[in-house]
Amino acid sequence: MSKERARRRAEREAEQARQAALRAEREARLARRRERVGRVVALLPGRPVRIVSQGGIMARRRRTQNGVAVVLFLIVQVIVWLLWSSWAARFGALVISLLLVPLFLTLVFDRRS
């Protein structure tokens, strides 16, 4: 029984050592990345601006909605470019799309009503 316990303890210790090595490698990679970003930021003029994305459910939903809107807009533009060879029609479709996107977003995604 003590041999079995010793074997399990050795396995546990080996797993802990492996996890510690993975954690150390991850932290070293993160430190290298921070240092690289710091060097690049030091080259840029002005004060650094920190961009923090929100992580809540509403923010995630908003990002998804915006992504869907952009993809639909791009699909419409690609279809217009493939179907019509007239530059006036392409430009007109672009202008109309740009005017209708806010309306579309308000009608489909607005939750105030």
Short mmCIF file of N, CA, C and O in Angstrom, two decimals:
data_model
loop_
_atom_site.label_atom_id
_atom_site.label_comp_id
_atom_site.label_asym_id
_atom_site.label_seq_id
_atom_site.Cartn_x
_atom_site.Cartn_y
_atom_site.Cartn_z
N MET A 1 0.81 -1.19 0.00
CA MET A 1 0.00 0.00 0.00
C MET A 1 0.86 1.26 0.00
O MET A 1 0.53 2.22 -0.67
N SER A 2 1.98 1.28 0.70
CA SER A 2 2.82 2.47 0.75
C SER A 2 3.50 2.71 -0.61
O SER A 2 3.74 3.86 -0.96
N LYS A 3 3.76 1.64 -1.36
CA LYS A 3 4.34 1.83 -2.70
C LYS A 3 3.33 2.54 -3.60
O LYS A 3 3.69 3.41 -4.38
N GLU A 4 2.08 2.14 -3.49
CA GLU A 4 1.03 2.78 -4.29
C GLU A 4 0.89 4.25 -3.91
O GLU A 4 0.75 5.12 -4.77
N ARG A 5 0.92 4.54 -2.63
CA ARG A 5 0.82 5.92 -2.15
C ARG A 5 2.02 6.74 -2.64
O ARG A 5 1.86 7.88 -3.08
N ALA A 6 3.19 6.15 -2.60
CA ALA A 6 4.39 6.84 -3.08
C ALA A 6 4.31 7.10 -4.58
O ALA A 6 4.71 8.17 -5.07
N ARG A 7 3.79 6.14 -5.33
CA ARG A 7 3.65 6.31 -6.77
C ARG A 7 2.66 7.44 -7.08
O ARG A 7 2.91 8.30 -7.93
N ARG A 8 1.53 7.47 -6.36
CA ARG A 8 0.54 8.53 -6.58
C ARG A 8 1.11 9.89 -6.20
O ARG A 8 0.86 10.89 -6.89
N ARG A 9 1.86 9.94 -5.11
CA ARG A 9 2.48 11.19 -4.70
C ARG A 9 3.48 11.66 -5.76
O ARG A 9 3.54 12.83 -6.09
N ALA A 10 4.25 10.73 -6.29
CA ALA A 10 5.21 11.08 -7.34
C ALA A 10 4.48 11.60 -8.58
O ALA A 10 4.92 12.57 -9.22
N GLU A 11 3.37 10.98 -8.93
CA GLU A 11 2.58 11.45 -10.08
C GLU A 11 2.04 12.84 -9.82
O GLU A 11 2.06 13.71 -10.69
N ARG A 12 1.52 13.06 -8.58
CA ARG A 12 1.02 14.38 -8.22
C ARG A 12 2.11 15.44 -8.29
O ARG A 12 1.91 16.53 -8.83
N GLU A 13 3.27 15.11 -7.76
CA GLU A 13 4.38 16.06 -7.78
C GLU A 13 4.84 16.34 -9.21
O GLU A 13 5.17 17.47 -9.56
N ALA A 14 4.86 15.30 -10.04
CA ALA A 14 5.24 15.49 -11.44
C ALA A 14 4.23 16.40 -12.15
O ALA A 14 4.61 17.28 -12.93
N GLU A 15 2.96 16.20 -11.88
CA GLU A 15 1.91 17.04 -12.48
C GLU A 15 2.04 18.47 -11.99
O GLU A 15 1.90 19.42 -12.76
N GLN A 16 2.31 18.65 -10.68
CA GLN A 16 2.49 19.99 -10.14
C GLN A 16 3.71 20.67 -10.76
O GLN A 16 3.66 21.86 -11.08
N ALA A 17 4.78 19.90 -10.97
CA ALA A 17 5.98 20.46 -11.59
C ALA A 17 5.68 20.86 -13.04
O ALA A 17 6.13 21.92 -13.51
N ARG A 18 4.91 20.04 -13.74
CA ARG A 18 4.55 20.34 -15.13
C ARG A 18 3.70 21.61 -15.18
O ARG A 18 3.92 22.49 -16.01
N GLN A 19 2.72 21.71 -14.27
CA GLN A 19 1.87 22.90 -14.21
C GLN A 19 2.69 24.14 -13.89
O GLN A 19 2.47 25.21 -14.46
N ALA A 20 3.66 24.00 -12.96
CA ALA A 20 4.51 25.14 -12.60
C ALA A 20 5.36 25.57 -13.79
O ALA A 20 5.55 26.77 -14.03
N ALA A 21 5.86 24.60 -14.56
CA ALA A 21 6.66 24.93 -15.74
C ALA A 21 5.80 25.64 -16.79
O ALA A 21 6.24 26.62 -17.40
N LEU A 22 4.57 25.16 -16.99
CA LEU A 22 3.67 25.81 -17.93
C LEU A 22 3.35 27.24 -17.49
O LEU A 22 3.33 28.17 -18.29
N ARG A 23 3.09 27.41 -16.20
CA ARG A 23 2.78 28.73 -15.65
C ARG A 23 3.98 29.67 -15.81
O ARG A 23 3.83 30.82 -16.19
N ALA A 24 5.19 29.15 -15.54
CA ALA A 24 6.39 29.97 -15.67
C ALA A 24 6.60 30.38 -17.13
O ALA A 24 6.96 31.54 -17.42
N GLU A 25 6.38 29.46 -18.06
CA GLU A 25 6.52 29.77 -19.48
C GLU A 25 5.49 30.82 -19.91
O GLU A 25 5.81 31.77 -20.63
N ARG A 26 4.25 30.67 -19.45
CA ARG A 26 3.20 31.64 -19.78
C ARG A 26 3.55 33.02 -19.23
O ARG A 26 3.40 34.03 -19.92
N GLU A 27 4.04 33.07 -17.99
CA GLU A 27 4.40 34.34 -17.39
C GLU A 27 5.60 34.96 -18.10
O GLU A 27 5.64 36.18 -18.30
N ALA A 28 6.56 34.13 -18.51
CA ALA A 28 7.72 34.64 -19.25
C ALA A 28 7.29 35.21 -20.60
O ALA A 28 7.76 36.27 -21.03
N ARG A 29 6.38 34.51 -21.28
CA ARG A 29 5.87 34.98 -22.57
C ARG A 29 5.14 36.31 -22.39
O ARG A 29 5.31 37.24 -23.19
N LEU A 30 4.33 36.41 -21.34
CA LEU A 30 3.60 37.64 -21.06
C LEU A 30 4.57 38.79 -20.74
O LEU A 30 4.38 39.92 -21.19
N ALA A 31 5.62 38.48 -19.98
CA ALA A 31 6.61 39.51 -19.65
C ALA A 31 7.34 39.99 -20.91
O ALA A 31 7.58 41.19 -21.09
N ARG A 32 7.68 39.05 -21.81
CA ARG A 32 8.32 39.44 -23.07
C ARG A 32 7.39 40.31 -23.90
O ARG A 32 7.80 41.30 -24.50
N ARG A 33 6.11 39.94 -23.93
CA ARG A 33 5.14 40.73 -24.71
C ARG A 33 4.99 42.13 -24.11
O ARG A 33 4.96 43.13 -24.85
N ARG A 34 4.89 42.22 -22.79
CA ARG A 34 4.78 43.53 -22.14
C ARG A 34 6.00 44.40 -22.45
O ARG A 34 5.87 45.60 -22.70
N GLU A 35 7.17 43.77 -22.43
CA GLU A 35 8.39 44.52 -22.71
C GLU A 35 8.41 45.00 -24.17
O GLU A 35 8.75 46.14 -24.45
N ARG A 36 7.98 44.14 -25.09
CA ARG A 36 7.91 44.50 -26.50
C ARG A 36 6.93 45.65 -26.72
O ARG A 36 7.25 46.62 -27.41
N VAL A 37 5.76 45.55 -26.10
CA VAL A 37 4.76 46.61 -26.22
C VAL A 37 5.29 47.90 -25.60
O VAL A 37 5.11 48.99 -26.15
N GLY A 38 5.97 47.78 -24.48
CA GLY A 38 6.55 48.96 -23.83
C GLY A 38 7.57 49.66 -24.72
O GLY A 38 7.61 50.89 -24.78
N ARG A 39 8.39 48.88 -25.42
CA ARG A 39 9.38 49.47 -26.32
C ARG A 39 8.69 50.19 -27.48
O ARG A 39 9.11 51.28 -27.87
N VAL A 40 7.64 49.60 -28.02
CA VAL A 40 6.92 50.23 -29.13
C VAL A 40 6.22 51.50 -28.65
O VAL A 40 6.27 52.53 -29.31
N VAL A 41 5.59 51.44 -27.49
CA VAL A 41 4.88 52.60 -26.95
C VAL A 41 5.87 53.73 -26.65
O VAL A 41 5.56 54.90 -26.85
N ALA A 42 7.07 53.38 -26.20
CA ALA A 42 8.07 54.40 -25.91
C ALA A 42 8.47 55.16 -27.17
O ALA A 42 8.84 56.34 -27.09
N LEU A 43 8.37 54.53 -28.32
CA LEU A 43 8.72 55.19 -29.58
C LEU A 43 7.63 56.14 -30.06
O LEU A 43 7.89 57.05 -30.84
N LEU A 44 6.40 55.93 -29.62
CA LEU A 44 5.29 56.73 -30.08
C LEU A 44 5.24 58.07 -29.35
O LEU A 44 5.50 58.15 -28.15
N PRO A 45 4.90 59.13 -30.07
CA PRO A 45 4.79 60.44 -29.41
C PRO A 45 3.50 60.54 -28.60
O PRO A 45 2.52 59.86 -28.88
N GLY A 46 3.51 61.40 -27.62
CA GLY A 46 2.29 61.65 -26.84
C GLY A 46 2.12 60.67 -25.69
O GLY A 46 2.92 59.77 -25.46
N ARG A 47 1.06 60.88 -24.97
CA ARG A 47 0.76 60.05 -23.81
C ARG A 47 0.07 58.76 -24.26
O ARG A 47 -0.82 58.78 -25.10
N PRO A 48 0.44 57.63 -23.71
CA PRO A 48 -0.21 56.38 -24.12
C PRO A 48 -1.67 56.34 -23.65
O PRO A 48 -1.99 56.80 -22.55
N VAL A 49 -2.52 55.82 -24.49
CA VAL A 49 -3.93 55.70 -24.18
C VAL A 49 -4.24 54.23 -23.95
O VAL A 49 -3.91 53.38 -24.77
N ARG A 50 -4.88 53.94 -22.84
CA ARG A 50 -5.21 52.57 -22.52
C ARG A 50 -6.62 52.27 -23.02
O ARG A 50 -7.56 52.98 -22.69
N ILE A 51 -6.73 51.22 -23.81
CA ILE A 51 -8.03 50.84 -24.35
C ILE A 51 -8.49 49.60 -23.60
O ILE A 51 -7.82 48.57 -23.61
N VAL A 52 -9.63 49.72 -22.93
CA VAL A 52 -10.17 48.61 -22.16
C VAL A 52 -11.54 48.29 -22.71
O VAL A 52 -12.41 49.15 -22.79
N SER A 53 -11.72 47.05 -23.14
CA SER A 53 -13.04 46.68 -23.64
C SER A 53 -13.90 46.17 -22.49
O SER A 53 -13.41 45.52 -21.56
N GLN A 54 -15.15 46.51 -22.56
CA GLN A 54 -16.09 46.07 -21.54
C GLN A 54 -16.39 44.59 -21.71
O GLN A 54 -16.43 44.10 -22.83
N GLY A 55 -16.63 43.88 -20.64
CA GLY A 55 -16.81 42.44 -20.74
C GLY A 55 -18.16 41.94 -20.30
O GLY A 55 -18.34 40.74 -20.16
N GLY A 56 -19.11 42.83 -20.09
CA GLY A 56 -20.42 42.40 -19.62
C GLY A 56 -21.27 41.81 -20.72
O GLY A 56 -20.91 41.79 -21.90
N ILE A 57 -22.42 41.33 -20.32
CA ILE A 57 -23.35 40.71 -21.28
C ILE A 57 -23.83 41.74 -22.30
O ILE A 57 -23.89 41.45 -23.50
N MET A 58 -24.16 42.94 -21.84
CA MET A 58 -24.65 43.97 -22.76
C MET A 58 -23.56 44.37 -23.75
O MET A 58 -23.84 44.58 -24.93
N ALA A 59 -22.33 44.49 -23.27
CA ALA A 59 -21.24 44.87 -24.18
C ALA A 59 -20.99 43.77 -25.20
O ALA A 59 -20.76 44.06 -26.38
N ARG A 60 -21.04 42.53 -24.77
CA ARG A 60 -20.86 41.42 -25.69
C ARG A 60 -21.97 41.39 -26.73
O ARG A 60 -21.73 41.17 -27.92
N ARG A 61 -23.20 41.63 -26.27
CA ARG A 61 -24.34 41.66 -27.19
C ARG A 61 -24.17 42.80 -28.20
O ARG A 61 -24.42 42.63 -29.39
N ARG A 62 -23.74 43.95 -27.74
CA ARG A 62 -23.55 45.10 -28.63
C ARG A 62 -22.46 44.80 -29.67
O ARG A 62 -22.62 45.12 -30.85
N ARG A 63 -21.36 44.19 -29.23
CA ARG A 63 -20.30 43.83 -30.18
C ARG A 63 -20.81 42.85 -31.22
O ARG A 63 -20.50 42.97 -32.41
N THR A 64 -21.62 41.88 -30.79
CA THR A 64 -22.19 40.90 -31.73
C THR A 64 -23.11 41.60 -32.72
O THR A 64 -23.05 41.34 -33.93
N GLN A 65 -23.96 42.48 -32.24
CA GLN A 65 -24.87 43.20 -33.12
C GLN A 65 -24.12 44.06 -34.12
O GLN A 65 -24.45 44.08 -35.31
N ASN A 66 -23.09 44.75 -33.66
CA ASN A 66 -22.30 45.57 -34.57
C ASN A 66 -21.59 44.70 -35.60
O ASN A 66 -21.49 45.08 -36.78
N GLY A 67 -21.09 43.56 -35.19
CA GLY A 67 -20.44 42.65 -36.13
C GLY A 67 -21.41 42.15 -37.19
O GLY A 67 -21.07 42.10 -38.38
N VAL A 68 -22.62 41.79 -36.77
CA VAL A 68 -23.63 41.34 -37.72
C VAL A 68 -23.96 42.45 -38.70
O VAL A 68 -24.07 42.22 -39.92
N ALA A 69 -24.08 43.67 -38.21
CA ALA A 69 -24.41 44.80 -39.08
C ALA A 69 -23.30 45.03 -40.11
O ALA A 69 -23.57 45.25 -41.29
N VAL A 70 -22.06 44.97 -39.68
CA VAL A 70 -20.93 45.18 -40.59
C VAL A 70 -20.88 44.08 -41.64
O VAL A 70 -20.68 44.35 -42.83
N VAL A 71 -21.08 42.84 -41.22
CA VAL A 71 -21.04 41.72 -42.17
C VAL A 71 -22.17 41.86 -43.20
O VAL A 71 -21.95 41.67 -44.40
N LEU A 72 -23.37 42.20 -42.75
CA LEU A 72 -24.48 42.39 -43.68
C LEU A 72 -24.21 43.54 -44.65
O LEU A 72 -24.49 43.44 -45.84
N PHE A 73 -23.65 44.63 -44.14
CA PHE A 73 -23.31 45.76 -44.99
C PHE A 73 -22.31 45.34 -46.06
O PHE A 73 -22.46 45.66 -47.24
N LEU A 74 -21.27 44.61 -45.65
CA LEU A 74 -20.26 44.16 -46.61
C LEU A 74 -20.83 43.18 -47.63
O LEU A 74 -20.49 43.24 -48.82
N ILE A 75 -21.73 42.30 -47.19
CA ILE A 75 -22.36 41.36 -48.12
C ILE A 75 -23.17 42.12 -49.17
O ILE A 75 -23.09 41.82 -50.36
N VAL A 76 -23.93 43.12 -48.73
CA VAL A 76 -24.71 43.92 -49.67
C VAL A 76 -23.79 44.62 -50.67
O VAL A 76 -24.06 44.62 -51.88
N GLN A 77 -22.69 45.17 -50.18
CA GLN A 77 -21.78 45.87 -51.08
C GLN A 77 -21.12 44.92 -52.08
O GLN A 77 -20.98 45.24 -53.26
N VAL A 78 -20.75 43.73 -51.65
CA VAL A 78 -20.16 42.74 -52.56
C VAL A 78 -21.17 42.32 -53.62
O VAL A 78 -20.84 42.23 -54.81
N ILE A 79 -22.41 42.10 -53.21
CA ILE A 79 -23.45 41.71 -54.17
C ILE A 79 -23.66 42.82 -55.20
O ILE A 79 -23.76 42.57 -56.40
N VAL A 80 -23.71 44.07 -54.73
CA VAL A 80 -23.89 45.20 -55.64
C VAL A 80 -22.72 45.27 -56.62
O VAL A 80 -22.91 45.45 -57.83
N TRP A 81 -21.51 45.11 -56.13
CA TRP A 81 -20.33 45.18 -57.00
C TRP A 81 -20.33 44.05 -58.03
O TRP A 81 -19.85 44.22 -59.14
N LEU A 82 -20.83 42.88 -57.64
CA LEU A 82 -20.85 41.76 -58.57
C LEU A 82 -21.97 41.87 -59.60
O LEU A 82 -21.80 41.45 -60.75
N LEU A 83 -23.11 42.44 -59.22
CA LEU A 83 -24.26 42.47 -60.11
C LEU A 83 -24.26 43.67 -61.05
O LEU A 83 -24.73 43.57 -62.19
N TRP A 84 -23.79 44.83 -60.61
CA TRP A 84 -23.85 46.04 -61.41
C TRP A 84 -22.45 46.49 -61.78
O TRP A 84 -21.56 46.59 -60.94
N SER A 85 -22.28 46.81 -63.05
CA SER A 85 -20.97 47.28 -63.50
C SER A 85 -20.90 48.80 -63.55
O SER A 85 -19.83 49.36 -63.73
N SER A 86 -22.03 49.47 -63.40
CA SER A 86 -22.08 50.92 -63.44
C SER A 86 -21.54 51.50 -62.13
O SER A 86 -21.97 51.13 -61.04
N TRP A 87 -20.61 52.45 -62.27
CA TRP A 87 -20.06 53.08 -61.09
C TRP A 87 -21.10 53.93 -60.37
O TRP A 87 -21.07 54.05 -59.15
N ALA A 88 -22.00 54.50 -61.12
CA ALA A 88 -23.06 55.31 -60.50
C ALA A 88 -23.96 54.43 -59.64
O ALA A 88 -24.34 54.82 -58.52
N ALA A 89 -24.30 53.24 -60.13
CA ALA A 89 -25.13 52.33 -59.35
C ALA A 89 -24.39 51.85 -58.10
O ALA A 89 -24.98 51.76 -57.01
N ARG A 90 -23.13 51.57 -58.25
CA ARG A 90 -22.33 51.13 -57.08
C ARG A 90 -22.26 52.24 -56.03
O ARG A 90 -22.43 51.99 -54.84
N PHE A 91 -21.97 53.46 -56.50
CA PHE A 91 -21.88 54.58 -55.57
C PHE A 91 -23.24 54.86 -54.93
O PHE A 91 -23.32 55.13 -53.73
N GLY A 92 -24.30 54.79 -55.72
CA GLY A 92 -25.64 55.00 -55.18
C GLY A 92 -26.00 53.97 -54.13
O GLY A 92 -26.59 54.29 -53.09
N ALA A 93 -25.67 52.71 -54.40
CA ALA A 93 -25.94 51.65 -53.42
C ALA A 93 -25.14 51.87 -52.14
O ALA A 93 -25.64 51.63 -51.03
N LEU A 94 -23.91 52.36 -52.28
CA LEU A 94 -23.09 52.65 -51.09
C LEU A 94 -23.72 53.76 -50.26
O LEU A 94 -23.85 53.63 -49.03
N VAL A 95 -24.14 54.83 -50.91
CA VAL A 95 -24.76 55.96 -50.18
C VAL A 95 -26.05 55.52 -49.52
O VAL A 95 -26.30 55.82 -48.34
N ILE A 96 -26.90 54.80 -50.27
CA ILE A 96 -28.17 54.34 -49.70
C ILE A 96 -27.92 53.40 -48.53
O ILE A 96 -28.59 53.47 -47.49
N SER A 97 -26.93 52.52 -48.67
CA SER A 97 -26.62 51.59 -47.57
C SER A 97 -26.15 52.36 -46.34
O SER A 97 -26.54 52.04 -45.22
N LEU A 98 -25.29 53.35 -46.54
CA LEU A 98 -24.81 54.13 -45.41
C LEU A 98 -25.94 54.89 -44.72
O LEU A 98 -25.92 55.09 -43.50
N LEU A 99 -26.93 55.31 -45.50
CA LEU A 99 -28.07 56.01 -44.89
C LEU A 99 -29.04 55.05 -44.20
O LEU A 99 -29.69 55.41 -43.22
N LEU A 100 -29.15 53.82 -44.71
CA LEU A 100 -30.12 52.88 -44.15
C LEU A 100 -29.58 52.04 -42.99
O LEU A 100 -30.37 51.48 -42.24
N VAL A 101 -28.28 51.96 -42.83
CA VAL A 101 -27.72 51.14 -41.74
C VAL A 101 -28.18 51.64 -40.38
O VAL A 101 -28.62 50.83 -39.54
N PRO A 102 -28.13 52.95 -40.07
CA PRO A 102 -28.63 53.38 -38.76
C PRO A 102 -30.11 53.08 -38.56
O PRO A 102 -30.53 52.70 -37.45
N LEU A 103 -30.89 53.24 -39.62
CA LEU A 103 -32.31 52.92 -39.54
C LEU A 103 -32.50 51.43 -39.24
O LEU A 103 -33.29 51.05 -38.37
N PHE A 104 -31.77 50.60 -39.95
CA PHE A 104 -31.83 49.15 -39.74
C PHE A 104 -31.45 48.79 -38.30
O PHE A 104 -32.13 48.01 -37.64
N LEU A 105 -30.37 49.39 -37.81
CA LEU A 105 -29.92 49.10 -36.44
C LEU A 105 -30.96 49.52 -35.42
O LEU A 105 -31.22 48.80 -34.44
N THR A 106 -31.58 50.67 -35.64
CA THR A 106 -32.60 51.15 -34.70
C THR A 106 -33.83 50.26 -34.72
O THR A 106 -34.37 49.91 -33.67
N LEU A 107 -34.27 49.88 -35.90
CA LEU A 107 -35.48 49.05 -36.00
C LEU A 107 -35.27 47.65 -35.46
O LEU A 107 -36.14 47.08 -34.81
N VAL A 108 -34.12 47.07 -35.72
CA VAL A 108 -33.90 45.67 -35.35
C VAL A 108 -33.40 45.50 -33.93
O VAL A 108 -33.86 44.63 -33.20
N PHE A 109 -32.47 46.36 -33.50
CA PHE A 109 -31.80 46.12 -32.23
C PHE A 109 -32.25 47.02 -31.09
O PHE A 109 -31.84 46.82 -29.95
N ASP A 110 -33.08 48.03 -31.34
CA ASP A 110 -33.48 48.93 -30.28
C ASP A 110 -34.43 48.22 -29.31
O ASP A 110 -35.42 47.64 -29.71
N ARG A 111 -34.12 48.29 -28.01
CA ARG A 111 -34.92 47.57 -27.01
C ARG A 111 -35.70 48.52 -26.11
O ARG A 111 -36.24 48.12 -25.10
N ARG A 112 -35.75 49.79 -26.45
CA ARG A 112 -36.44 50.75 -25.60
C ARG A 112 -37.94 50.67 -25.72
O ARG A 112 -38.66 51.06 -24.82
N SER A 113 -38.46 50.19 -26.83
CA SER A 113 -39.92 50.16 -27.00
C SER A 113 -40.53 48.89 -26.52
O SER A 113 -39.94 47.93 -26.20
#
